[in-house]
Tab-separated table of C-alpha atoms in Angstrom:
chain	number	residue	atom	x	y	z
R	216	MET	CA	19.501	-17.960	233.971
R	217	LYS	CA	15.942	-18.025	232.616
R	218	ALA	CA	13.149	-17.995	235.178
R	219	ALA	CA	9.369	-17.478	235.352
R	220	ILE	CA	8.676	-14.248	237.247
R	221	LEU	CA	5.479	-13.265	239.046
R	222	HIS	CA	5.290	-9.455	239.148
R	223	MET	CA	1.650	-9.016	240.148
R	224	PRO	CA	-1.008	-11.466	241.407
R	225	GLY	CA	-3.505	-12.358	238.728
R	226	GLN	CA	-1.093	-11.588	235.898
R	227	ALA	CA	0.721	-14.051	233.659
R	228	LEU	CA	4.252	-15.040	234.606
R	229	THR	CA	7.002	-13.706	232.352
R	230	ILE	CA	10.187	-15.516	231.325
R	231	GLU	CA	13.148	-13.275	232.157
R	232	ASP	CA	16.857	-13.338	232.910
R	233	VAL	CA	17.730	-13.570	236.600
R	234	GLN	CA	21.123	-13.420	238.290
R	235	ILE	CA	21.742	-16.169	240.842
R	236	SER	CA	24.380	-15.827	243.562
R	237	LYS	CA	27.206	-18.242	244.319
R	238	PRO	CA	26.594	-20.779	247.098
R	239	GLY	CA	27.160	-19.618	250.662
R	240	SER	CA	28.732	-21.898	253.254
R	241	ARG	CA	25.601	-24.067	253.768
R	242	GLU	CA	24.047	-23.582	250.315
R	243	VAL	CA	23.629	-25.795	247.261
R	244	LEU	CA	23.414	-24.696	243.613
R	245	ILE	CA	21.193	-27.027	241.597
R	246	ARG	CA	20.656	-27.296	237.838
R	247	THR	CA	16.899	-27.761	237.602
R	248	ALA	CA	15.709	-30.787	235.611
R	249	ALA	CA	11.955	-30.856	236.255
R	250	VAL	CA	9.327	-29.040	238.338
R	251	GLY	CA	5.768	-30.088	239.119
R	252	VAL	CA	2.948	-27.557	238.740
R	253	CYS	CA	1.212	-27.494	242.117
R	254	ARG	CA	-1.997	-25.794	243.244
R	255	SER	CA	-0.048	-24.239	246.116
R	256	ASP	CA	1.837	-22.131	243.554
R	257	LEU	CA	-1.478	-21.157	241.987
R	258	HIS	CA	-2.695	-19.721	245.296
R	259	PHE	CA	0.198	-17.243	245.203
R	260	VAL	CA	-0.066	-16.581	241.455
R	261	ASP	CA	-3.773	-15.767	241.758
R	262	GLY	CA	-3.315	-13.699	244.921
R	263	ALA	CA	-5.241	-15.906	247.348
R	264	TYR	CA	-2.120	-16.030	249.536
R	265	PRO	CA	0.259	-13.043	249.843
R	266	HIS	CA	3.972	-13.058	248.987
R	267	PRO	CA	6.629	-10.344	248.467
R	268	LEU	CA	7.076	-9.497	244.785
R	269	PRO	CA	8.626	-9.995	242.324
R	270	THR	CA	9.117	-13.674	242.964
R	271	ILE	CA	9.775	-16.963	241.196
R	272	PRO	CA	7.165	-19.591	242.164
R	273	GLY	CA	7.760	-23.333	242.013
R	274	HIS	CA	8.625	-25.719	244.831
R	275	GLU	CA	8.252	-29.311	243.568
R	276	ALA	CA	11.572	-29.945	241.844
R	277	ALA	CA	14.404	-32.299	241.017
R	278	GLY	CA	17.810	-31.608	239.521
R	279	ILE	CA	21.567	-32.121	239.620
R	280	VAL	CA	23.901	-30.452	242.122
R	281	GLU	CA	26.342	-28.116	240.374
R	282	ALA	CA	28.195	-26.583	243.329
R	283	VAL	CA	28.115	-26.546	247.136
R	284	GLY	CA	29.311	-24.277	249.937
R	285	ASP	CA	32.367	-25.145	251.987
R	286	GLN	CA	30.341	-26.415	254.968
R	287	VAL	CA	27.848	-28.572	253.053
R	288	THR	CA	28.021	-32.225	254.074
R	289	THR	CA	24.749	-33.744	252.831
R	290	VAL	CA	25.203	-33.549	249.036
R	291	LYS	CA	28.012	-33.067	246.535
R	292	PRO	CA	28.352	-31.901	242.904
R	293	GLY	CA	26.896	-34.446	240.504
R	294	ASP	CA	24.285	-35.764	242.940
R	295	ALA	CA	20.706	-36.144	241.766
R	296	VAL	CA	18.485	-34.393	244.302
R	297	VAL	CA	14.851	-33.682	245.086
R	298	THR	CA	14.039	-30.387	246.774
R	299	CYS	CA	11.402	-29.834	249.442
R	300	LEU	CA	9.960	-26.612	250.842
R	301	SER	CA	10.110	-28.144	254.345
R	302	ALA	CA	13.620	-26.824	254.943
R	303	PHE	CA	14.750	-27.512	258.511
R	304	CYS	CA	17.495	-26.302	260.851
R	305	GLY	CA	17.987	-29.588	262.710
R	306	HIS	CA	18.344	-28.148	266.208
R	307	CYS	CA	15.128	-26.315	267.181
R	308	GLU	CA	12.406	-27.885	269.341
R	309	TYR	CA	10.370	-28.895	266.286
R	310	CYS	CA	13.331	-30.595	264.624
R	311	VAL	CA	14.635	-32.477	267.648
R	312	THR	CA	11.134	-33.827	268.376
R	313	GLY	CA	10.791	-35.155	264.814
R	314	ASN	CA	8.514	-32.407	263.447
R	315	LEU	CA	10.868	-31.180	260.717
R	316	SER	CA	8.057	-29.835	258.534
R	317	LEU	CA	7.153	-27.276	261.250
R	318	CYS	CA	10.623	-25.681	261.448
R	319	THR	CA	10.663	-21.928	260.780
R	320	ASP	CA	14.281	-21.108	261.643
R	321	ALA	CA	15.283	-17.882	259.882
R	322	SER	CA	18.878	-19.081	259.428
R	323	LEU	CA	17.714	-21.207	256.496
R	324	LYS	CA	17.433	-17.989	254.490
R	325	ARG	CA	20.063	-15.339	253.870
R	326	GLY	CA	20.240	-12.602	256.493
R	327	LYS	CA	19.634	-8.896	255.984
R	328	GLY	CA	23.340	-8.145	255.723
R	329	GLU	CA	23.942	-10.753	253.026
R	330	PRO	CA	23.408	-10.339	249.281
R	331	PRO	CA	20.119	-11.816	248.010
R	332	ARG	CA	20.156	-15.212	246.364
R	333	LEU	CA	18.240	-13.880	243.333
R	334	MET	CA	18.416	-10.534	241.513
R	335	MET	CA	17.212	-8.867	238.315
R	336	GLY	CA	19.614	-5.965	237.819
R	337	ASP	CA	19.154	-3.864	240.951
R	338	THR	CA	15.856	-5.511	241.908
R	339	VAL	CA	15.679	-8.244	244.531
R	340	VAL	CA	13.743	-11.331	243.422
R	341	HIS	CA	12.141	-12.845	246.519
R	342	GLN	CA	12.644	-16.586	246.877
R	343	MET	CA	9.374	-18.474	247.300
R	344	LEU	CA	9.049	-21.320	249.783
R	345	ASN	CA	12.826	-21.655	250.181
R	346	LEU	CA	13.170	-22.806	246.546
R	347	SER	CA	11.833	-20.741	243.570
R	348	ALA	CA	12.004	-23.691	241.211
R	349	TYR	CA	10.525	-22.346	237.937
R	350	ALA	CA	14.057	-21.466	236.889
R	351	GLU	CA	17.019	-23.096	235.218
R	352	GLN	CA	18.876	-23.112	238.547
R	353	MET	CA	18.022	-23.092	242.250
R	354	LEU	CA	20.134	-21.885	245.168
R	355	VAL	CA	18.928	-23.457	248.408
R	356	HIS	CA	20.019	-24.333	251.928
R	357	GLU	CA	21.441	-27.855	252.085
R	358	HIS	CA	18.518	-28.839	254.330
R	359	ALA	CA	16.063	-28.043	251.529
R	360	CYS	CA	17.161	-30.942	249.320
R	361	VAL	CA	18.112	-34.595	249.583
R	362	ALA	CA	20.219	-36.885	247.387
R	363	ILE	CA	18.393	-39.740	245.664
R	364	ASP	CA	19.226	-42.877	243.687
R	365	PRO	CA	20.784	-41.718	240.376
R	366	GLU	CA	18.716	-44.338	238.538
R	367	MET	CA	15.534	-42.374	239.344
R	368	PRO	CA	14.105	-40.440	236.349
R	369	LEU	CA	14.072	-36.797	237.414
R	370	ASP	CA	10.873	-35.922	235.557
R	371	ARG	CA	9.128	-38.381	237.911
R	372	ALA	CA	11.222	-37.607	240.970
R	373	CYS	CA	10.159	-33.953	241.045
R	374	VAL	CA	6.552	-34.722	242.054
R	375	ILE	CA	7.834	-36.549	245.124
R	376	GLY	CA	9.043	-33.185	246.436
R	377	CYS	CA	5.528	-31.993	247.266
R	378	ALA	CA	2.544	-33.956	245.942
R	379	VAL	CA	3.795	-37.382	246.945
R	380	THR	CA	5.575	-36.279	250.104
R	381	THR	CA	2.376	-34.532	251.228
R	382	GLY	CA	-0.125	-37.199	250.196
R	383	ALA	CA	1.960	-40.141	251.339
R	384	GLY	CA	3.075	-38.294	254.477
R	385	ALA	CA	-0.553	-37.791	255.459
R	386	ILE	CA	-1.105	-41.547	255.224
R	387	PHE	CA	2.151	-42.729	256.816
R	388	HIS	CA	2.680	-39.992	259.430
R	389	ALA	CA	-0.228	-37.634	260.150
R	390	ALA	CA	-3.017	-40.221	259.874
R	391	ASP	CA	-0.783	-43.211	260.693
R	392	VAL	CA	-3.077	-45.570	258.773
R	393	SER	CA	-3.066	-49.142	260.060
R	394	PRO	CA	-3.581	-52.171	257.803
R	395	GLY	CA	-7.268	-52.861	257.283
R	396	GLU	CA	-8.526	-49.374	258.156
R	397	THR	CA	-10.806	-47.484	255.766
R	398	VAL	CA	-9.572	-44.329	254.045
R	399	ALA	CA	-11.491	-41.742	252.036
R	400	VAL	CA	-9.560	-39.263	249.881
R	401	VAL	CA	-11.432	-36.108	248.895
R	402	GLY	CA	-9.886	-34.689	245.718
R	403	CYS	CA	-7.849	-36.656	243.199
R	404	GLY	CA	-5.249	-34.196	241.994
R	405	GLY	CA	-1.574	-34.939	242.479
R	406	ILE	CA	-1.704	-34.958	246.283
R	407	GLY	CA	-4.937	-36.943	246.485
R	408	LEU	CA	-3.744	-39.555	244.005
R	409	ALA	CA	-0.511	-39.917	245.963
R	410	ALA	CA	-2.565	-40.450	249.122
R	411	VAL	CA	-4.593	-43.160	247.380
R	412	ASN	CA	-1.412	-44.919	246.257
R	413	ALA	CA	0.131	-44.605	249.734
R	414	ALA	CA	-3.024	-45.962	251.373
R	415	LYS	CA	-2.663	-49.051	249.195
R	416	ILE	CA	1.000	-49.405	250.223
R	417	ALA	CA	-0.026	-49.013	253.884
R	418	GLY	CA	-2.524	-51.865	253.560
R	419	ALA	CA	-5.759	-49.911	253.952
R	420	GLY	CA	-8.724	-52.275	253.763
R	421	ARG	CA	-10.908	-49.940	251.735
R	422	ILE	CA	-9.858	-46.811	249.830
R	423	ILE	CA	-12.622	-44.493	248.629
R	424	ALA	CA	-11.670	-41.760	246.138
R	425	ILE	CA	-14.041	-38.797	245.794
R	426	ASP	CA	-13.736	-36.378	242.857
R	427	PRO	CA	-16.106	-34.730	240.366
R	428	VAL	CA	-13.956	-35.608	237.305
R	429	PRO	CA	-14.523	-39.137	235.906
R	430	GLU	CA	-11.011	-39.316	234.471
R	431	LYS	CA	-9.486	-38.592	237.868
R	432	ARG	CA	-11.650	-41.224	239.506
R	433	ALA	CA	-10.369	-43.690	236.906
R	434	LEU	CA	-6.776	-42.750	237.776
R	435	ALA	CA	-7.560	-43.311	241.452
R	436	GLU	CA	-8.839	-46.798	240.686
R	437	LYS	CA	-5.617	-47.545	238.815
R	438	LEU	CA	-3.627	-46.404	241.849
R	439	GLY	CA	-5.509	-48.560	244.332
R	440	ALA	CA	-8.937	-47.076	245.099
R	441	THR	CA	-11.477	-49.804	245.852
R	442	ASP	CA	-14.419	-47.403	245.453
R	443	THR	CA	-14.944	-44.097	243.649
R	444	ILE	CA	-17.697	-41.530	244.134
R	445	ASP	CA	-18.686	-38.408	242.211
R	446	ALA	CA	-18.102	-35.468	244.566
R	447	LYS	CA	-20.934	-33.538	242.898
R	448	ALA	CA	-23.548	-36.149	243.740
R	449	ASP	CA	-26.092	-34.848	246.271
R	450	ASN	CA	-25.611	-37.874	248.509
R	451	ALA	CA	-21.842	-38.307	248.114
R	452	ALA	CA	-21.019	-38.176	251.838
R	453	ALA	CA	-24.022	-40.302	252.786
R	454	GLU	CA	-22.980	-42.875	250.180
R	455	VAL	CA	-19.553	-43.228	251.796
R	456	VAL	CA	-21.080	-43.609	255.255
R	457	GLU	CA	-23.474	-46.246	253.949
R	458	ARG	CA	-20.827	-48.246	252.075
R	459	THR	CA	-18.550	-48.292	255.121
R	460	LYS	CA	-21.360	-49.017	257.591
R	461	GLY	CA	-20.869	-45.886	259.637
R	462	GLY	CA	-18.033	-43.912	258.065
R	463	VAL	CA	-14.287	-44.141	257.517
R	464	HIS	CA	-11.388	-44.284	259.946
R	465	HIS	CA	-9.523	-41.599	258.001
R	466	ALA	CA	-10.666	-38.837	255.632
R	467	ILE	CA	-7.920	-37.024	253.715
R	468	GLU	CA	-8.865	-33.628	252.244
R	469	ALA	CA	-6.580	-32.793	249.309
R	470	VAL	CA	-8.254	-29.849	247.561
R	471	GLY	CA	-8.355	-26.802	249.821
R	472	ARG	CA	-12.004	-25.789	249.426
R	473	PRO	CA	-14.455	-25.153	252.278
R	474	GLU	CA	-16.968	-27.690	250.975
R	475	THR	CA	-14.369	-30.465	250.726
R	476	GLY	CA	-13.123	-29.750	254.243
R	477	ASP	CA	-16.672	-30.006	255.544
R	478	MET	CA	-17.200	-33.217	253.575
R	479	ALA	CA	-14.099	-34.795	255.115
R	480	VAL	CA	-15.633	-34.367	258.567
R	481	GLN	CA	-18.988	-35.766	257.390
R	482	LEU	CA	-17.304	-38.972	256.196
R	483	LEU	CA	-15.964	-39.987	259.601
R	484	ARG	CA	-17.058	-42.876	261.740
R	485	ARG	CA	-17.047	-42.590	265.531
R	486	GLY	CA	-13.436	-42.012	266.575
R	487	GLY	CA	-12.366	-41.185	263.003
R	488	THR	CA	-9.852	-38.518	261.994
R	489	ALA	CA	-10.078	-35.931	259.207
R	490	THR	CA	-6.735	-34.622	257.912
R	491	ILE	CA	-6.760	-31.362	255.941
R	492	LEU	CA	-3.955	-31.016	253.388
R	493	GLY	CA	-5.340	-28.407	250.989
R	494	MET	CA	-4.665	-24.665	251.387
R	495	MET	CA	-8.047	-23.345	252.481
R	496	PRO	CA	-9.088	-19.695	251.978
R	497	LEU	CA	-7.323	-17.727	254.698
R	498	THR	CA	-10.569	-16.668	256.381
R	499	HIS	CA	-12.226	-20.105	256.354
R	500	LYS	CA	-12.668	-22.197	259.488
R	501	VAL	CA	-13.180	-25.960	259.400
R	502	GLY	CA	-14.743	-27.300	262.590
R	503	LEU	CA	-16.391	-30.095	264.507
R	504	SER	CA	-19.887	-29.950	265.969
R	505	ALA	CA	-20.672	-30.827	269.575
R	506	MET	CA	-22.030	-34.187	268.364
R	507	ASP	CA	-18.795	-34.822	266.457
R	508	LEU	CA	-16.810	-34.197	269.621
R	509	LEU	CA	-19.060	-36.484	271.641
R	510	ALA	CA	-18.363	-39.168	269.021
R	511	SER	CA	-14.593	-38.655	269.535
R	512	LYS	CA	-14.094	-37.485	265.969
R	513	LYS	CA	-10.857	-35.594	265.348
R	514	LEU	CA	-9.781	-32.865	262.929
R	515	GLN	CA	-6.176	-31.996	262.152
R	516	GLY	CA	-3.999	-30.150	259.708
R	517	ALA	CA	-0.841	-31.710	258.305
R	518	LEU	CA	1.602	-29.256	256.759
R	519	MET	CA	3.283	-31.088	253.887
R	520	GLY	CA	1.902	-34.324	255.317
R	521	GLY	CA	3.999	-34.002	258.477
R	522	ASN	CA	6.943	-35.268	256.440
R	523	ARG	CA	10.531	-36.080	257.416
R	524	PHE	CA	11.707	-35.583	253.865
R	525	PRO	CA	15.412	-36.535	254.180
R	526	VAL	CA	14.188	-40.022	255.131
R	527	ASP	CA	10.851	-40.096	253.304
R	528	ILE	CA	11.938	-39.009	249.825
R	529	PRO	CA	14.672	-41.651	249.299
R	530	ARG	CA	12.204	-44.308	250.518
R	531	LEU	CA	9.537	-43.054	248.108
R	532	VAL	CA	12.102	-43.186	245.298
R	533	ASP	CA	12.778	-46.809	246.253
R	534	PHE	CA	9.030	-47.507	246.161
R	535	TYR	CA	8.927	-46.160	242.598
R	536	LEU	CA	11.944	-48.178	241.474
R	537	GLN	CA	10.350	-51.280	243.027
R	538	GLY	CA	7.112	-50.649	241.118
R	539	ARG	CA	5.041	-49.958	244.251
R	540	LEU	CA	4.648	-46.178	243.782
R	541	ASP	CA	3.040	-45.254	240.452
R	542	LEU	CA	4.252	-41.781	239.517
R	543	ASP	CA	3.644	-42.327	235.798
R	544	THR	CA	-0.113	-42.361	236.341
R	545	ILE	CA	-0.007	-39.186	238.472
R	546	ILE	CA	1.803	-37.152	235.783
R	547	ALA	CA	-0.565	-35.922	233.064
R	548	GLU	CA	1.802	-34.038	230.726
R	549	ARG	CA	5.257	-32.519	230.392
R	550	MET	CA	6.020	-29.109	228.898
R	551	PRO	CA	8.809	-26.489	228.690
R	552	LEU	CA	9.087	-23.466	230.988
R	553	GLU	CA	7.666	-21.225	228.254
R	554	LYS	CA	4.282	-22.948	228.730
R	555	ILE	CA	4.048	-22.296	232.474
R	556	ASN	CA	0.985	-20.056	232.095
R	557	HIS	CA	-0.757	-22.765	230.057
R	558	ALA	CA	0.038	-25.218	232.867
R	559	PHE	CA	-1.624	-22.907	235.401
R	560	ASP	CA	-4.654	-22.489	233.119
R	561	GLU	CA	-5.022	-26.275	233.011
R	562	LEU	CA	-4.679	-26.422	236.789
R	563	ARG	CA	-7.470	-23.870	237.187
R	564	LYS	CA	-9.747	-26.100	235.122
R	565	GLY	CA	-9.064	-28.962	237.528
R	566	ASP	CA	-9.518	-31.698	234.935
R	567	ALA	CA	-6.005	-33.213	234.873
R	568	ALA	CA	-3.641	-34.677	237.443
R	569	ARG	CA	-0.055	-33.308	237.575
R	570	SER	CA	1.730	-31.261	234.906
R	571	VAL	CA	5.531	-31.153	234.917
R	572	ILE	CA	7.820	-28.435	233.559
R	573	THR	CA	10.988	-29.964	232.124
R	574	PHE	CA	14.349	-28.347	231.269
R	575	ASP	CA	16.544	-29.720	228.485
C-alpha cells in the first residue's frame, strides 16, 4: 500500500510502499477513505514531540472494514467506521470507571514476539497513535474504531475521529456545560470550531470565540458563536471579562500555545473552569495564582476531550445527519495523499480550518 512516511523530524513526508500485516485475532483491517490533517500530527512531524522513526502519522480517519480477526465482535467487513486514537482495553481501572481515553494497556499493540503491523522491506514502520492513517489501509485493534451509519459521508466522518470528538467531548464531558452557562473558546481551528458547535448544541447561553484570523471568527459565528474577539487585541481577555460581567463559566483552550493557555485562565469568572485541549510545549507549565485559587477557579486537562468514543462518535454522526453538527463548515479543503506536505504547510500558517486527505 501507499503511505506517507516520516523519516526525520522537520523533513517532508515521502510517499512510499509499505507492507501491512494480516489482522490478528482482535485486529481490524480498514481501507482508508479520508483522513483529517490535525495539528497533533504536526507536533510529531516538526519534532516538538518525540516518536520512534520511521513512522506513518495520521490519526483522524474514516474508512471501510476489509477484514477482521477471528475474535473481533464489534465490526465486520463492509462496515463504515471512524477510528480514534483513544484505543481502550475495556477492563483496566480507567476503562471500568468510564475514563476510556486514559487507557494505556499495552495489549492494544502487538507484543515483542509478534510481527510488526507495518514494514518497509526489513525495516519496521512504527505505528503512530494506534492508527497511522496517512495510508491506503490501516490495521488497528478493534477497540480503536467504531461502526457508524453507512449513510454518513466518510470525508466528513473522518474529522469526528479527533477534532470533533475532542472539541465536543470537552463541552459534553470534561467541562460538562449546563444550559445557559457562558463558554469562551480560544482558538478556532478544527477542535475549537467543534467546541463552538457543541456549546451551541449543549445550550450555552453565550459562546465567545477568540482567534486572530477574521475568516475563522466568521466560521465560528456560523457555527454558533454569539461573540467573536480578535486574539491579537491588547485587551482581548479584558473584553471577554467585561462583556460577561466578570468572566466565563468555561474557557476551552484549543491551540496548544503558552499564551492561549494563560488567556484561558484570565477569562474565568469566580468558580470558572479552564480546560486545556491543545498540545502545549513539553516544558511549559500552565498554572493558577493564589488569587485564582481563592476565587475557586479550576484548571484541567482533557485528553481527547475525555471522550467515550464508541458511544460519542455514533451520536455525533447522528447530530450531523440531523443537521445539528456542521462538519461542512469545519472542513476547508480536500486533497490527495500526494499533497500531504502542502496540507502541513497550510496548517503551519494557521489561516484555515480543517484539511482532509481523501483516497479514491
